[in-house]
Coordinates of C-alpha atoms and ligand atoms in Angstrom, one line a residue:
M40 CA 86.2 -43.0 140.6
N41 CA 85.4 -39.3 140.2
N42 CA 82.8 -38.1 142.6
T43 CA 82.6 -34.5 141.4
T44 CA 79.1 -33.3 140.6
V45 CA 77.9 -33.5 137.1
R46 CA 75.0 -31.5 135.6
L47 CA 72.8 -32.8 132.8
R48 CA 72.1 -30.6 129.8
K49 CA 71.3 -30.6 126.1
P50 CA 74.4 -30.8 123.9
N51 CA 75.3 -28.2 121.3
A52 CA 77.6 -28.2 118.3
K53 CA 80.5 -27.0 120.5
D54 CA 80.4 -30.3 122.4
G55 CA 80.7 -32.5 119.3
Y56 CA 84.4 -32.9 119.3
A57 CA 84.6 -33.7 123.0
V58 CA 81.8 -36.2 122.6
H59 CA 83.8 -37.9 119.8
Q60 CA 86.8 -38.2 122.3
L61 CA 84.5 -39.5 125.0
I62 CA 83.2 -42.3 122.8
S63 CA 86.7 -43.3 121.9
Q64 CA 87.2 -44.1 125.6
C65 CA 84.0 -46.2 125.8
P66 CA 84.5 -49.6 124.0
P67 CA 82.6 -51.5 122.7
L68 CA 80.8 -48.5 121.2
D69 CA 81.3 -47.9 117.5
Q70 CA 83.3 -44.8 116.9
N71 CA 81.4 -42.6 114.4
S72 CA 82.8 -39.6 112.6
V73 CA 83.2 -36.3 114.3
Y74 CA 80.7 -35.0 111.7
C75 CA 78.2 -37.5 112.9
N76 CA 78.7 -36.4 116.6
L77 CA 78.4 -32.8 115.5
L78 CA 75.0 -33.5 113.9
Q79 CA 73.8 -35.4 117.0
C80 CA 74.8 -32.4 119.1
S81 CA 73.1 -29.9 116.9
D82 CA 70.2 -31.2 114.8
L83 CA 69.4 -34.1 117.2
S84 CA 70.1 -32.1 120.3
D85 CA 66.5 -32.3 121.7
S86 CA 66.8 -36.1 121.8
C87 CA 70.3 -36.3 123.2
I88 CA 71.7 -35.5 126.7
L89 CA 75.1 -34.7 128.1
A90 CA 76.7 -34.9 131.5
E91 CA 79.2 -32.2 132.3
S92 CA 81.4 -32.1 135.4
D93 CA 81.8 -28.9 137.4
T94 CA 85.3 -28.6 135.9
G95 CA 83.9 -28.7 132.3
V96 CA 84.7 -32.3 131.5
I97 CA 82.2 -34.2 129.3
A98 CA 81.6 -37.2 131.5
G99 CA 78.6 -38.8 129.7
F100 CA 76.6 -38.6 126.5
I101 CA 73.4 -40.3 125.2
S102 CA 72.5 -40.0 121.6
G103 CA 69.0 -40.6 120.4
Y104 CA 66.4 -39.6 117.8
R105 CA 62.7 -39.8 117.2
P106 CA 62.1 -42.2 114.3
P107 CA 59.7 -40.4 111.9
A108 CA 57.7 -43.6 111.3
R109 CA 57.1 -44.2 115.1
P110 CA 56.3 -40.8 116.6
D111 CA 55.6 -42.3 120.0
T112 CA 59.2 -43.6 120.3
L113 CA 62.5 -42.4 121.5
F114 CA 65.3 -44.5 119.9
I115 CA 68.5 -44.6 121.9
W116 CA 71.6 -44.8 119.7
Q117 CA 74.5 -44.8 122.1
V118 CA 75.1 -44.4 125.8
A119 CA 78.6 -43.5 126.9
L120 CA 79.9 -42.8 130.4
H121 CA 83.6 -42.0 131.0
P122 CA 85.2 -44.8 133.0
D123 CA 86.0 -42.4 135.9
W124 CA 82.3 -41.6 136.4
R125 CA 80.8 -45.1 136.1
G126 CA 78.9 -47.0 138.9
Q127 CA 77.2 -43.9 140.3
G128 CA 73.8 -44.2 138.6
I129 CA 74.6 -41.4 136.2
A130 CA 73.7 -43.3 133.0
L131 CA 70.3 -44.3 134.4
K132 CA 69.6 -40.8 135.6
M133 CA 70.5 -39.4 132.1
L134 CA 68.2 -41.9 130.4
T135 CA 65.4 -41.1 132.8
E136 CA 65.7 -37.4 132.4
L137 CA 66.0 -37.6 128.6
F138 CA 62.9 -39.8 128.3
A139 CA 61.0 -37.5 130.6
S140 CA 61.9 -34.5 128.4
Q141 CA 60.3 -36.0 125.2
S142 CA 56.9 -34.9 124.3
N143 CA 54.4 -37.6 123.4
A144 CA 56.9 -40.5 123.9
T145 CA 55.4 -43.6 125.4
A146 CA 58.1 -46.1 124.1
L147 CA 61.8 -46.4 124.2
E148 CA 63.9 -48.5 121.8
T149 CA 67.6 -49.4 121.7
T150 CA 69.7 -52.1 120.3
I151 CA 72.2 -54.2 122.4
S152 CA 74.8 -56.6 121.2
P153 CA 74.5 -60.0 123.1
G154 CA 76.9 -60.1 126.0
N155 CA 77.0 -56.3 126.8
V156 CA 75.9 -56.9 130.4
A157 CA 76.4 -53.3 131.4
S158 CA 74.0 -52.2 128.7
E159 CA 71.5 -55.0 129.3
T160 CA 71.4 -54.2 133.0
L161 CA 71.1 -50.4 132.5
F162 CA 68.1 -50.8 130.1
A163 CA 66.5 -53.5 132.3
R164 CA 66.6 -51.1 135.2
F165 CA 65.1 -48.3 133.1
F166 CA 62.3 -50.5 131.7
E167 CA 61.5 -51.7 135.3
Q168 CA 61.5 -48.2 136.7
Q169 CA 59.1 -47.0 133.9
Q170 CA 56.9 -50.2 134.3
M171 CA 57.3 -50.8 130.6
Q172 CA 56.6 -54.1 128.8
V173 CA 59.6 -55.2 126.7
V174 CA 59.7 -57.1 123.4
K175 CA 62.9 -57.9 121.6
H176 CA 64.1 -59.3 118.3
T177 CA 67.3 -59.3 116.3
L178 CA 67.2 -56.1 114.2
F179 CA 70.5 -56.3 112.4
S180 CA 72.2 -59.7 112.2
S181 CA 76.0 -60.3 112.1
A182 CA 75.7 -62.5 109.0
E183 CA 73.0 -60.7 107.1
H184 CA 73.7 -57.0 107.8
F185 CA 77.4 -56.8 109.0
A186 CA 79.1 -59.3 106.7
G187 CA 80.1 -61.1 109.9
K188 CA 82.3 -58.1 111.0
H189 CA 80.1 -56.9 113.9
D190 CA 77.9 -58.6 116.5
D191 CA 74.2 -58.9 116.1
E192 CA 72.2 -55.8 117.2
V193 CA 69.1 -56.9 119.2
L194 CA 66.3 -54.4 119.4
Y195 CA 64.6 -53.9 122.8
R196 CA 61.4 -52.0 122.7
G197 CA 59.8 -51.0 126.0
S198 CA 56.4 -49.4 126.0
K199 CA 53.9 -48.3 128.5
A200 CA 50.8 -50.4 128.7
T201 CA 47.8 -48.6 127.2
A202 CA 44.6 -48.5 129.3
Ligands
COA15 C1 76.9 -48.9 130.2 C2 77.3 -47.6 130.9 C3 76.7 -46.5 130.1 C4 76.8 -47.6 132.3 O1 77.1 -46.4 132.9 P1 76.9 -46.2 134.5 O2 76.7 -44.7 134.8 O3 78.1 -46.8 135.2 O4 75.6 -47.0 134.8 P2 74.6 -46.8 136.1 O5 75.5 -46.6 137.3 O6 73.6 -45.8 135.8 O7 74.1 -48.3 136.2 C5 72.7 -48.7 135.9 C6 72.6 -50.1 136.2 O8 73.4 -50.9 135.4 C7 74.3 -51.7 136.2 N1 75.6 -51.7 135.5 C8 76.4 -50.7 135.1 N2 77.6 -51.1 134.6 C9 77.6 -52.5 134.8 C10 78.5 -53.5 134.5 N3 79.7 -53.2 133.9 N4 78.1 -54.8 134.7 C11 76.9 -55.1 135.3 N5 76.0 -54.2 135.6 C12 76.3 -52.9 135.3 C13 74.4 -51.0 137.5 O9 74.8 -51.8 138.5 C14 72.9 -50.5 137.6 O10 72.1 -51.5 138.0 P3 71.6 -51.7 139.6 O11 70.6 -50.5 139.7 O12 71.0 -53.0 139.6 O13 72.8 -51.5 140.4 C15 78.9 -47.5 130.9 O14 79.4 -48.6 131.5 C16 79.5 -47.4 129.6 O15 79.7 -46.3 129.0 N6 80.0 -48.5 129.0 C17 80.7 -48.5 127.7 C18 79.8 -48.2 126.5 C19 78.5 -49.1 126.5 O16 78.6 -50.3 126.5 N7 77.4 -48.4 126.4 C20 76.1 -49.1 126.3 C21 75.7 -49.5 125.0 S1 74.8 -48.2 124.1

């Protein structure tokens, strides 16, 4: 385990290639193209967050976006923590800081493939901490949307109760 301090910040285009390399070390995440990671780090920078060690290593990255049809929502695309930095609460801290930085966001959505216990636990902790009510349903099914070549993607939507 690496205990060196990490600082959280917005990514920029210069981080895109390092993010791509980080994700390759974080199965079961899908590896997207470098170009996709570059767009996340530039155009979607406001809804993404990066953890950088004091030696300049990219230790963590969360990609997200604000779905145009649901302006109250932050959708989390991927969460990646380098294996050396896991188990220190960094992913939960990144998620919390990212959500807090979003204007007018009262809901958070993500998809999780059944059996990804680390992801299920991370988001369960986040929803508890935010006192959000959670609903879930299969958004993309293995048979219908992935030609059986990928697990189901189950959507979790946590939202703050309205008064
Ligand atoms: C999932 C991942 C981001 C967690 O990063 P992390 O910084 O180690 O997570 P945290 O330390 O913030 O843990 C948050 C909670 O999840 C739990 N958790 C983390 N990894 C876990 C694991 N492998 N198994 C069970 N629970 C786990 C922690 O115990 C903690 O819960 P607690 O407060 O009850 O102890 C990291 O393991 C990872 O990058 N995995 C590979 C990619 C992936 O699956 N990403 C998620 C899908 S988008």
